[in-house]
PDB file of C-alpha atoms in Angstrom:
ATOM      1  CA  UNK A1044      95.521 161.490  59.274  1.00 40.00           C
ATOM      2  CA  UNK A1045      93.925 163.225  62.226  1.00 39.00           C
ATOM      3  CA  UNK A1046      96.727 165.573  63.271  1.00 40.00           C
ATOM      4  CA  UNK A1047      99.021 167.877  61.342  1.00 39.00           C
ATOM      5  CA  UNK A1048     102.543 166.674  60.618  1.00 38.00           C
ATOM      6  CA  UNK A1049     104.009 169.796  62.266  1.00 37.00           C
ATOM      7  CA  UNK A1050     102.196 169.172  65.566  1.00 41.00           C
ATOM      8  CA  UNK A1051     103.029 165.466  65.554  1.00 41.00           C
ATOM      9  CA  UNK A1052     106.688 165.980  64.798  1.00 36.00           C
ATOM     10  CA  UNK A1053     106.924 168.522  67.653  1.00 38.00           C
ATOM     11  CA  UNK A1054     105.333 166.039  70.042  1.00 42.00           C
ATOM     12  CA  UNK A1055     107.554 163.211  68.848  1.00 44.00           C
ATOM     13  CA  UNK A1056     110.611 165.453  69.088  1.00 41.00           C
ATOM     14  CA  UNK A1057     109.858 166.317  72.716  1.00 40.00           C
ATOM     15  CA  UNK A1058     109.652 162.629  73.575  1.00 41.00           C
ATOM     16  CA  UNK A1059     112.882 161.803  71.793  1.00 41.00           C
ATOM     17  CA  UNK A1060     114.805 164.775  73.181  1.00 34.00           C
ATOM     18  CA  UNK A1061     114.289 163.627  76.747  1.00 38.00           C
ATOM     19  CA  UNK A1062     115.865 160.232  75.977  1.00 37.00           C
ATOM     20  CA  UNK A1063     119.018 161.190  74.094  1.00 35.00           C
ATOM     21  CA  UNK A1064     122.239 160.054  75.772  1.00 31.00           C
ATOM     22  CA  UNK A1065     125.789 159.391  74.640  1.00 33.00           C
ATOM     23  CA  UNK A1066     126.299 156.379  72.413  1.00 33.00           C
ATOM     24  CA  UNK A1067     127.411 153.256  74.250  1.00 33.00           C
ATOM     25  CA  UNK A1068     130.698 151.955  72.766  1.00 34.00           C
ATOM     26  CA  UNK A1069     130.157 148.920  70.535  1.00 39.00           C
ATOM     27  CA  UNK A1070     126.376 149.238  70.396  1.00 43.00           C
ATOM     28  CA  UNK A1071     124.731 152.108  68.544  1.00 48.00           C
ATOM     29  CA  UNK A1072     121.851 152.543  70.968  1.00 42.00           C
ATOM     30  CA  UNK A1073     121.864 156.078  72.386  1.00 58.00           C
ATOM     31  CA  UNK A1074     119.339 155.399  75.139  1.00 71.00           C
ATOM     32  CA  UNK A1075     116.696 152.902  76.169  1.00 81.00           C
ATOM     33  CA  UNK A1076     114.110 152.768  73.372  1.00 87.00           C
ATOM     34  CA  UNK A1077     111.034 154.963  73.782  1.00 95.00           C
ATOM     35  CA  UNK A1078     107.981 152.817  74.509  1.00 96.00           C
ATOM     36  CA  UNK A1079     104.942 153.742  72.391  1.00 97.00           C
ATOM     37  CA  UNK A1080     102.376 151.114  73.472  1.00 97.00           C
ATOM     38  CA  UNK A1081     101.848 149.535  76.857  1.00 95.00           C
ATOM     39  CA  UNK A1082      99.373 146.643  76.678  1.00 96.00           C
ATOM     40  CA  UNK A1083     102.037 143.981  76.055  1.00 96.00           C
ATOM     41  CA  UNK A1084     100.077 141.874  73.566  1.00 97.00           C
ATOM     42  CA  UNK A1085     101.678 140.136  70.579  1.00 97.00           C
ATOM     43  CA  UNK A1086     102.460 142.617  67.796  1.00 98.00           C
ATOM     44  CA  UNK A1087     104.221 142.470  64.438  1.00 94.00           C
ATOM     45  CA  UNK A1088     104.454 144.086  60.989  1.00 96.00           C
ATOM     46  CA  UNK A1089     104.290 147.831  61.651  1.00 97.00           C
ATOM     47  CA  UNK A1090     104.288 150.727  59.171  1.00 97.00           C
ATOM     48  CA  UNK A1091     104.369 154.504  59.475  1.00 97.00           C
ATOM     49  CA  UNK A1092     101.420 156.213  57.814  1.00 92.00           C
ATOM     50  CA  UNK A1093     102.411 159.001  55.435  1.00 76.00           C
ATOM     51  CA  UNK A1094     104.228 161.784  57.300  1.00 85.00           C
ATOM     52  CA  UNK A1095     104.939 159.564  60.307  1.00 90.00           C
ATOM     53  CA  UNK A1096     102.171 160.919  62.529  1.00 92.00           C
ATOM     54  CA  UNK A1097     100.431 157.542  62.815  1.00 96.00           C
ATOM     55  CA  UNK A1098     101.605 153.948  63.002  1.00 98.00           C
ATOM     56  CA  UNK A1099      99.667 150.971  61.669  1.00 98.00           C
ATOM     57  CA  UNK A1100     100.500 147.552  63.089  1.00 98.00           C
ATOM     58  CA  UNK A1101      99.124 144.036  63.468  1.00 98.00           C
ATOM     59  CA  UNK A1102      98.106 142.945  66.952  1.00 97.00           C
ATOM     60  CA  UNK A1103      96.692 139.780  68.485  1.00 96.00           C
ATOM     61  CA  UNK A1104      93.584 141.387  70.000  1.00 95.00           C
ATOM     62  CA  UNK A1105      91.924 138.089  70.926  1.00 92.00           C
ATOM     63  CA  UNK A1106      93.297 134.537  71.196  1.00 90.00           C
ATOM     64  CA  UNK A1107      91.895 133.837  67.715  1.00 87.00           C
ATOM     65  CA  UNK A1108      91.929 137.266  66.042  1.00 92.00           C
ATOM     66  CA  UNK A1109      94.661 139.432  64.503  1.00 94.00           C
ATOM     67  CA  UNK A1110      93.677 143.011  63.679  1.00 96.00           C
ATOM     68  CA  UNK A1111      95.328 146.087  62.192  1.00 97.00           C
ATOM     69  CA  UNK A1112      95.540 148.824  64.800  1.00 97.00           C
ATOM     70  CA  UNK A1113      96.295 152.530  64.429  1.00 97.00           C
ATOM     71  CA  UNK A1114      98.541 154.309  66.931  1.00 98.00           C
ATOM     72  CA  UNK A1115      98.397 158.124  66.975  1.00 96.00           C
ATOM     73  CA  UNK A1116     101.782 159.381  68.080  1.00 95.00           C
ATOM     74  CA  UNK A1117     100.552 162.729  69.387  1.00 93.00           C
ATOM     75  CA  UNK A1118      98.483 161.214  72.207  1.00 94.00           C
ATOM     76  CA  UNK A1119      99.496 157.504  72.067  1.00 96.00           C
ATOM     77  CA  UNK A1120      95.883 156.431  71.525  1.00 96.00           C
ATOM     78  CA  UNK A1121      95.285 153.084  69.798  1.00 97.00           C
ATOM     79  CA  UNK A1122      92.192 151.975  67.903  1.00 97.00           C
ATOM     80  CA  UNK A1123      91.263 149.311  65.312  1.00 96.00           C
ATOM     81  CA  UNK A1124      91.795 150.636  61.795  1.00 96.00           C
ATOM     82  CA  UNK A1125      88.654 148.959  60.474  1.00 95.00           C
ATOM     83  CA  UNK A1126      86.511 148.965  63.604  1.00 90.00           C
ATOM     84  CA  UNK A1127      85.061 145.795  65.057  1.00 84.00           C
ATOM     85  CA  UNK A1128      85.325 142.886  62.648  1.00 83.00           C
ATOM     86  CA  UNK A1129      85.921 139.137  62.771  1.00 86.00           C
ATOM     87  CA  UNK A1130      88.311 138.569  59.862  1.00 90.00           C
ATOM     88  CA  UNK A1131      92.030 138.097  60.441  1.00 92.00           C
ATOM     89  CA  UNK A1132      94.301 140.880  59.151  1.00 94.00           C
ATOM     90  CA  UNK A1133      97.779 139.406  58.876  1.00 90.00           C
ATOM     91  CA  UNK A1134      99.941 142.035  57.202  1.00 95.00           C
ATOM     92  CA  UNK A1135     100.085 145.771  56.528  1.00 98.00           C
ATOM     93  CA  UNK A1136     101.918 148.080  54.115  1.00 98.00           C
ATOM     94  CA  UNK A1137     101.518 151.821  53.513  1.00 98.00           C
ATOM     95  CA  UNK A1138     102.597 153.626  50.357  1.00 97.00           C
ATOM     96  CA  UNK A1139     105.466 156.109  50.870  1.00 94.00           C
ATOM     97  CA  UNK A1140     103.184 159.084  50.157  1.00 94.00           C
ATOM     98  CA  UNK A1141     100.519 157.779  52.539  1.00 94.00           C
ATOM     99  CA  UNK A1142      97.808 157.667  49.856  1.00 96.00           C
ATOM    100  CA  UNK A1143      97.287 153.904  49.885  1.00 98.00           C
ATOM    101  CA  UNK A1144      97.607 150.919  52.147  1.00 98.00           C
ATOM    102  CA  UNK A1145      97.384 147.177  51.608  1.00 98.00           C
ATOM    103  CA  UNK A1146      96.726 144.266  53.925  1.00 97.00           C
ATOM    104  CA  UNK A1147      96.031 140.537  53.917  1.00 96.00           C
ATOM    105  CA  UNK A1148      92.514 139.602  54.977  1.00 94.00           C
ATOM    106  CA  UNK A1149      91.524 136.053  55.894  1.00 90.00           C
ATOM    107  CA  UNK A1150      87.870 135.087  55.990  1.00 79.00           C
ATOM    108  CA  UNK A1151      87.704 132.545  58.790  1.00 66.00           C
ATOM    109  CA  UNK A1152      90.746 130.506  57.695  1.00 64.00           C
ATOM    110  CA  UNK A1153      94.273 131.075  56.407  1.00 65.00           C
ATOM    111  CA  UNK A1154      92.757 131.411  52.921  1.00 76.00           C
ATOM    112  CA  UNK A1155      93.692 135.080  52.556  1.00 89.00           C
ATOM    113  CA  UNK A1156      93.367 137.765  49.883  1.00 94.00           C
ATOM    114  CA  UNK A1157      95.192 141.080  49.456  1.00 97.00           C
ATOM    115  CA  UNK A1158      93.068 144.211  49.822  1.00 97.00           C
ATOM    116  CA  UNK A1159      94.381 147.546  48.488  1.00 98.00           C
ATOM    117  CA  UNK A1160      92.649 150.729  49.663  1.00 98.00           C
ATOM    118  CA  UNK A1161      93.099 154.483  49.719  1.00 97.00           C
ATOM    119  CA  UNK A1162      93.250 156.506  52.942  1.00 93.00           C
ATOM    120  CA  UNK A1163      89.464 156.893  52.944  1.00 94.00           C
ATOM    121  CA  UNK A1164      89.347 153.057  53.057  1.00 95.00           C
ATOM    122  CA  UNK A1165      87.811 152.905  49.566  1.00 96.00           C
ATOM    123  CA  UNK A1166      88.828 149.768  47.668  1.00 96.00           C
ATOM    124  CA  UNK A1167      91.408 150.349  44.945  1.00 96.00           C
ATOM    125  CA  UNK A1168      92.487 146.802  44.136  1.00 98.00           C
ATOM    126  CA  UNK A1169      92.177 143.171  45.141  1.00 97.00           C
ATOM    127  CA  UNK A1170      94.327 140.056  44.749  1.00 96.00           C
ATOM    128  CA  UNK A1171      92.124 136.960  45.150  1.00 93.00           C
ATOM    129  CA  UNK A1172      93.165 134.257  47.576  1.00 89.00           C
ATOM    130  CA  UNK A1173      95.589 131.722  46.169  1.00 82.00           C
ATOM    131  CA  UNK A1174      95.025 127.972  46.044  1.00 77.00           C
ATOM    132  CA  UNK A1175      94.985 125.873  49.204  1.00 67.00           C
ATOM    133  CA  UNK A1176      95.678 127.468  52.565  1.00 67.00           C
ATOM    134  CA  UNK A1177      98.841 129.336  51.629  1.00 77.00           C
ATOM    135  CA  UNK A1178      98.784 133.030  52.516  1.00 87.00           C
ATOM    136  CA  UNK A1179     100.203 136.110  50.823  1.00 94.00           C
ATOM    137  CA  UNK A1180     102.710 137.887  53.050  1.00 95.00           C
ATOM    138  CA  UNK A1181     105.322 140.664  53.105  1.00 98.00           C
ATOM    139  CA  UNK A1182     103.539 143.474  51.270  1.00 98.00           C
ATOM    140  CA  UNK A1183     105.493 146.520  50.042  1.00 99.00           C
ATOM    141  CA  UNK A1184     104.639 149.455  47.760  1.00 98.00           C
ATOM    142  CA  UNK A1185     106.818 150.861  44.995  1.00 99.00           C
ATOM    143  CA  UNK A1186     107.814 154.507  45.643  1.00 98.00           C
ATOM    144  CA  UNK A1187     105.658 155.707  42.723  1.00 97.00           C
ATOM    145  CA  UNK A1188     102.694 153.489  43.722  1.00 97.00           C
ATOM    146  CA  UNK A1189     102.923 151.632  40.413  1.00 97.00           C
ATOM    147  CA  UNK A1190     103.437 148.182  41.946  1.00 98.00           C
ATOM    148  CA  UNK A1191     102.805 146.199  45.107  1.00 99.00           C
ATOM    149  CA  UNK A1192     105.218 143.471  46.172  1.00 99.00           C
ATOM    150  CA  UNK A1193     104.177 140.325  48.023  1.00 98.00           C
ATOM    151  CA  UNK A1194     105.387 136.779  48.600  1.00 98.00           C
ATOM    152  CA  UNK A1195     103.580 133.506  47.959  1.00 95.00           C
ATOM    153  CA  UNK A1196     104.626 129.813  48.019  1.00 93.00           C
ATOM    154  CA  UNK A1197     104.529 129.156  44.289  1.00 85.00           C
ATOM    155  CA  UNK A1198     105.176 125.453  43.607  1.00 82.00           C
ATOM    156  CA  UNK A1199     106.380 124.811  47.176  1.00 87.00           C
ATOM    157  CA  UNK A1200     109.045 127.561  47.381  1.00 94.00           C
ATOM    158  CA  UNK A1201     108.017 131.046  48.544  1.00 96.00           C
ATOM    159  CA  UNK A1202     108.712 133.566  45.783  1.00 98.00           C
ATOM    160  CA  UNK A1203     108.448 137.342  45.352  1.00 99.00           C
ATOM    161  CA  UNK A1204     105.783 138.779  43.028  1.00 98.00           C
ATOM    162  CA  UNK A1205     104.477 142.189  42.062  1.00 98.00           C
ATOM    163  CA  UNK A1206     101.072 143.396  40.898  1.00 98.00           C
ATOM    164  CA  UNK A1207      99.561 146.711  39.878  1.00 98.00           C
ATOM    165  CA  UNK A1208      97.555 148.601  42.483  1.00 98.00           C
ATOM    166  CA  UNK A1209      94.438 147.180  40.863  1.00 98.00           C
ATOM    167  CA  UNK A1210      95.744 143.726  41.769  1.00 97.00           C
ATOM    168  CA  UNK A1211      96.348 142.586  38.190  1.00 97.00           C
ATOM    169  CA  UNK A1212      99.405 142.321  35.902  1.00 97.00           C
ATOM    170  CA  UNK A1213     101.114 139.778  38.150  1.00 97.00           C
ATOM    171  CA  UNK A1214     104.881 139.362  37.655  1.00 98.00           C
ATOM    172  CA  UNK A1215     107.090 136.756  39.338  1.00 98.00           C
ATOM    173  CA  UNK A1216     110.426 138.298  40.349  1.00 99.00           C
ATOM    174  CA  UNK A1217     112.233 135.327  41.929  1.00 98.00           C
ATOM    175  CA  UNK A1218     112.391 131.659  40.971  1.00 97.00           C
ATOM    176  CA  UNK A1219     114.753 129.876  43.342  1.00 97.00           C
ATOM    177  CA  UNK A1220     114.804 127.085  45.861  1.00 95.00           C
ATOM    178  CA  UNK A1221     114.106 127.944  49.473  1.00 96.00           C
ATOM    179  CA  UNK A1222     112.192 130.918  50.837  1.00 97.00           C
ATOM    180  CA  UNK A1223     112.277 134.457  49.444  1.00 98.00           C
ATOM    181  CA  UNK A1224     110.634 136.888  51.825  1.00 98.00           C
ATOM    182  CA  UNK A1225     110.297 140.478  53.144  1.00 99.00           C
ATOM    183  CA  UNK A1226     110.944 142.458  49.932  1.00 99.00           C
ATOM    184  CA  UNK A1227     111.357 146.238  50.137  1.00 99.00           C
ATOM    185  CA  UNK A1228     111.873 148.763  47.323  1.00 99.00           C
ATOM    186  CA  UNK A1229     114.719 151.261  47.430  1.00 99.00           C
ATOM    187  CA  UNK A1230     113.462 154.880  47.569  1.00 98.00           C
ATOM    188  CA  UNK A1231     114.282 155.390  43.877  1.00 98.00           C
ATOM    189  CA  UNK A1232     112.378 152.228  42.943  1.00 98.00           C
ATOM    190  CA  UNK A1233     115.328 150.703  41.106  1.00 98.00           C
ATOM    191  CA  UNK A1234     116.237 147.936  43.565  1.00 99.00           C
ATOM    192  CA  UNK A1235     114.588 145.505  45.960  1.00 99.00           C
ATOM    193  CA  UNK A1236     116.171 144.222  49.143  1.00 99.00           C
ATOM    194  CA  UNK A1237     114.894 140.932  50.591  1.00 99.00           C
ATOM    195  CA  UNK A1238     115.834 137.890  52.659  1.00 99.00           C
ATOM    196  CA  UNK A1239     116.283 134.417  51.203  1.00 98.00           C
ATOM    197  CA  UNK A1240     117.298 130.887  52.183  1.00 98.00           C
ATOM    198  CA  UNK A1241     118.448 130.037  48.645  1.00 97.00           C
ATOM    199  CA  UNK A1242     121.980 129.388  49.942  1.00 94.00           C
ATOM    200  CA  UNK A1243     120.864 127.334  52.928  1.00 94.00           C
ATOM    201  CA  UNK A1244     120.074 129.928  55.589  1.00 95.00           C
ATOM    202  CA  UNK A1245     118.427 133.327  55.775  1.00 98.00           C
ATOM    203  CA  UNK A1246     120.665 136.070  54.350  1.00 98.00           C
ATOM    204  CA  UNK A1247     119.977 139.546  52.976  1.00 99.00           C
ATOM    205  CA  UNK A1248     120.037 140.003  49.187  1.00 99.00           C
ATOM    206  CA  UNK A1249     119.499 142.853  46.764  1.00 99.00           C
ATOM    207  CA  UNK A1250     118.215 142.675  43.183  1.00 99.00           C
ATOM    208  CA  UNK A1251     117.026 144.983  40.439  1.00 99.00           C
ATOM    209  CA  UNK A1252     113.341 145.914  40.464  1.00 98.00           C
ATOM    210  CA  UNK A1253     112.689 143.499  37.583  1.00 97.00           C
ATOM    211  CA  UNK A1254     114.163 140.575  39.560  1.00 98.00           C
ATOM    212  CA  UNK A1255     117.528 140.410  37.793  1.00 98.00           C
ATOM    213  CA  UNK A1256     121.034 140.793  39.180  1.00 98.00           C
ATOM    214  CA  UNK A1257     120.537 139.377  42.673  1.00 98.00           C
ATOM    215  CA  UNK A1258     123.551 139.754  44.961  1.00 98.00           C
ATOM    216  CA  UNK A1259     124.107 138.677  48.543  1.00 98.00           C
ATOM    217  CA  UNK A1260     124.753 141.392  51.157  1.00 99.00           C
ATOM    218  CA  UNK A1261     125.253 139.409  54.387  1.00 98.00           C
ATOM    219  CA  UNK A1262     127.105 136.255  55.393  1.00 95.00           C
ATOM    220  CA  UNK A1263     126.017 135.224  58.863  1.00 93.00           C
ATOM    221  CA  UNK A1264     126.125 131.740  60.427  1.00 93.00           C
ATOM    222  CA  UNK A1265     122.622 132.315  61.799  1.00 95.00           C
ATOM    223  CA  UNK A1266     119.650 134.245  60.342  1.00 97.00           C
ATOM    224  CA  UNK A1267     119.354 137.752  58.874  1.00 98.00           C
ATOM    225  CA  UNK A1268     115.728 138.766  58.350  1.00 98.00           C
ATOM    226  CA  UNK A1269     113.266 141.536  57.444  1.00 99.00           C
ATOM    227  CA  UNK A1270     115.454 144.130  55.652  1.00 99.00           C
ATOM    228  CA  UNK A1271     114.183 147.686  55.183  1.00 99.00           C
ATOM    229  CA  UNK A1272     115.718 150.477  53.089  1.00 99.00           C
ATOM    230  CA  UNK A1273     116.154 153.791  54.888  1.00 98.00           C
ATOM    231  CA  UNK A1274     114.353 156.830  53.392  1.00 97.00           C
ATOM    232  CA  UNK A1275     117.675 157.987  51.899  1.00 97.00           C
ATOM    233  CA  UNK A1276     118.401 154.571  50.399  1.00 98.00           C
ATOM    234  CA  UNK A1277     121.892 154.645  51.922  1.00 98.00           C
ATOM    235  CA  UNK A1278     121.202 152.231  54.790  1.00 99.00           C
ATOM    236  CA  UNK A1279     119.335 148.995  55.406  1.00 99.00           C
ATOM    237  CA  UNK A1280     117.953 147.879  58.748  1.00 99.00           C
ATOM    238  CA  UNK A1281     117.385 144.204  59.483  1.00 99.00           C
ATOM    239  CA  UNK A1282     116.874 141.668  62.258  1.00 99.00           C
ATOM    240  CA  UNK A1283     119.594 139.137  63.082  1.00 98.00           C
ATOM    241  CA  UNK A1284     120.284 136.567  65.775  1.00 97.00           C
ATOM    242  CA  UNK A1285     124.015 136.521  65.021  1.00 96.00           C
ATOM    243  CA  UNK A1286     124.795 137.361  68.664  1.00 91.00           C
ATOM    244  CA  UNK A1287     122.520 134.580  69.958  1.00 93.00           C
ATOM    245  CA  UNK A1288     119.447 136.777  70.293  1.00 94.00           C
ATOM    246  CA  UNK A1289     117.226 138.658  67.852  1.00 97.00           C
ATOM    247  CA  UNK A1290     118.454 142.265  67.624  1.00 98.00           C
ATOM    248  CA  UNK A1291     118.146 145.180  65.199  1.00 98.00           C
ATOM    249  CA  UNK A1292     121.135 145.974  62.972  1.00 98.00           C
ATOM    250  CA  UNK A1293     121.858 148.596  60.324  1.00 98.00           C
ATOM    251  CA  UNK A1294     124.291 148.334  57.411  1.00 98.00           C
ATOM    252  CA  UNK A1295     125.173 150.446  54.406  1.00 98.00           C
ATOM    253  CA  UNK A1296     123.180 149.600  51.287  1.00 98.00           C
ATOM    254  CA  UNK A1297     126.115 147.654  49.810  1.00 98.00           C
ATOM    255  CA  UNK A1298     126.259 145.344  52.855  1.00 98.00           C
ATOM    256  CA  UNK A1299     129.250 147.014  54.500  1.00 98.00           C
ATOM    257  CA  UNK A1300     129.600 148.794  57.839  1.00 98.00           C
ATOM    258  CA  UNK A1301     127.233 146.594  59.870  1.00 97.00           C
ATOM    259  CA  UNK A1302     126.254 148.183  63.191  1.00 97.00           C
ATOM    260  CA  UNK A1303     124.251 146.687  66.031  1.00 97.00           C
ATOM    261  CA  UNK A1304     121.455 149.028  67.124  1.00 97.00           C
ATOM    262  CA  UNK A1305     119.870 147.150  70.042  1.00 96.00           C
ATOM    263  CA  UNK A1306     121.227 144.879  72.757  1.00 93.00           C
ATOM    264  CA  UNK A1307     118.702 143.246  75.058  1.00 91.00           C
ATOM    265  CA  UNK A1308     118.256 139.680  76.373  1.00 93.00           C
ATOM    266  CA  UNK A1309     114.782 139.544  74.814  1.00 95.00           C
ATOM    267  CA  UNK A1310     113.710 139.964  71.195  1.00 96.00           C
ATOM    268  CA  UNK A1311     113.874 143.167  69.118  1.00 97.00           C
ATOM    269  CA  UNK A1312     112.327 142.707  65.675  1.00 98.00           C
ATOM    270  CA  UNK A1313     110.235 144.136  62.794  1.00 98.00           C
ATOM    271  CA  UNK A1314     112.199 147.345  62.326  1.00 98.00           C
ATOM    272  CA  UNK A1315     110.792 150.098  60.118  1.00 98.00           C
ATOM    273  CA  UNK A1316     112.280 153.527  59.404  1.00 98.00           C
ATOM    274  CA  UNK A1317     110.606 156.745  60.461  1.00 96.00           C
ATOM    275  CA  UNK A1318     110.108 158.948  57.344  1.00 95.00           C
ATOM    276  CA  UNK A1319     112.664 161.395  58.745  1.00 95.00           C
ATOM    277  CA  UNK A1320     115.342 158.674  58.652  1.00 96.00           C
ATOM    278  CA  UNK A1321     116.682 159.319  62.167  1.00 95.00           C
ATOM    279  CA  UNK A1322     114.675 156.741  64.108  1.00 96.00           C
ATOM    280  CA  UNK A1323     113.576 153.128  63.841  1.00 98.00           C
ATOM    281  CA  UNK A1324     110.282 151.702  65.011  1.00 98.00           C
ATOM    282  CA  UNK A1325     110.425 148.120  66.255  1.00 98.00           C
ATOM    283  CA  UNK A1326     108.502 145.462  68.140  1.00 98.00           C
ATOM    284  CA  UNK A1327     110.356 144.625  71.337  1.00 97.00           C
ATOM    285  CA  UNK A1328     109.834 142.004  73.986  1.00 96.00           C
ATOM    286  CA  UNK A1329     110.376 143.181  77.554  1.00 95.00           C
ATOM    287  CA  UNK A1330     109.676 140.845  80.479  1.00 94.00           C
ATOM    288  CA  UNK A1331     107.655 138.643  78.152  1.00 94.00           C
ATOM    289  CA  UNK A1332     105.464 141.511  76.896  1.00 96.00           C
ATOM    290  CA  UNK A1333     105.482 142.848  73.325  1.00 97.00           C
ATOM    291  CA  UNK A1334     105.150 146.533  72.502  1.00 98.00           C
ATOM    292  CA  UNK A1335     106.162 149.134  69.939  1.00 98.00           C
ATOM    293  CA  UNK A1336     109.307 151.115  70.689  1.00 98.00           C
ATOM    294  CA  UNK A1337     111.216 153.891  68.948  1.00 97.00           C
ATOM    295  CA  UNK A1338     115.019 153.896  68.912  1.00 96.00           C
ATOM    296  CA  UNK A1339     117.626 156.224  67.426  1.00 96.00           C
ATOM    297  CA  UNK A1340     119.078 155.030  64.117  1.00 94.00           C
ATOM    298  CA  UNK A1341     122.850 155.205  63.570  1.00 90.00           C
ATOM    299  CA  UNK A1342     124.084 157.906  61.171  1.00 83.00           C
TER     300      UNK A1342
END
């Protein structure tokens, strides 16, 4: 990206240092989250690019257009990743080493395809649009860049699939009732964490990378969504409305030791780990406006 990782981490560190306070008992939020954007438009599905110097995210830039935007953390500037265009971009994933990214592109309708590109924006792979108006969602790279995960409503129920980075060699990893969504590889590539309604409501599950051995990690009377492995693989962040409002939580990778990270009357969602493992990026609603924020992650 455009700035060196050393410069960007120094700038990010200065911002974070000024906000560190003692942990509030019962809620593992050390200070008000650091606000990274300020236009308040609808945002979702964010990803750190490579060393964490840039953030890619999806934003509603017009009433009828979603675009992938790039936020540079050193100066907080925001620009469209692909310049001016008229096609919807509904999802974004970046490979752990920052060499590749993937997104869902819709040409005029919800009939979307997956585009896989390198950092120079050269096409690497392509997954053609599926039948009907169903859209691929929830993209995630394997740590070694060998596979790309996505979800698609196969025969009514949304299932998890993987393809090569060329977009071929498609494998179905789940085959259950309900919705299987938001898959994420563990850093060693051996496991996948995801959310599913197979037992009646959204809970967090973990399975082997080949789709076998699924086990349930949460048991909430409401909804647990969008799990993300930490860079160490020891923790999982997720969104839950178990307290009556959508907040960010963190648990150990076996489902134990659940800690609430945020506590706000409006929504905190779409958490993603900074590559350093000490902070979480999220989309937060404040006074009806949606922006990207950075919050300290629990140890």
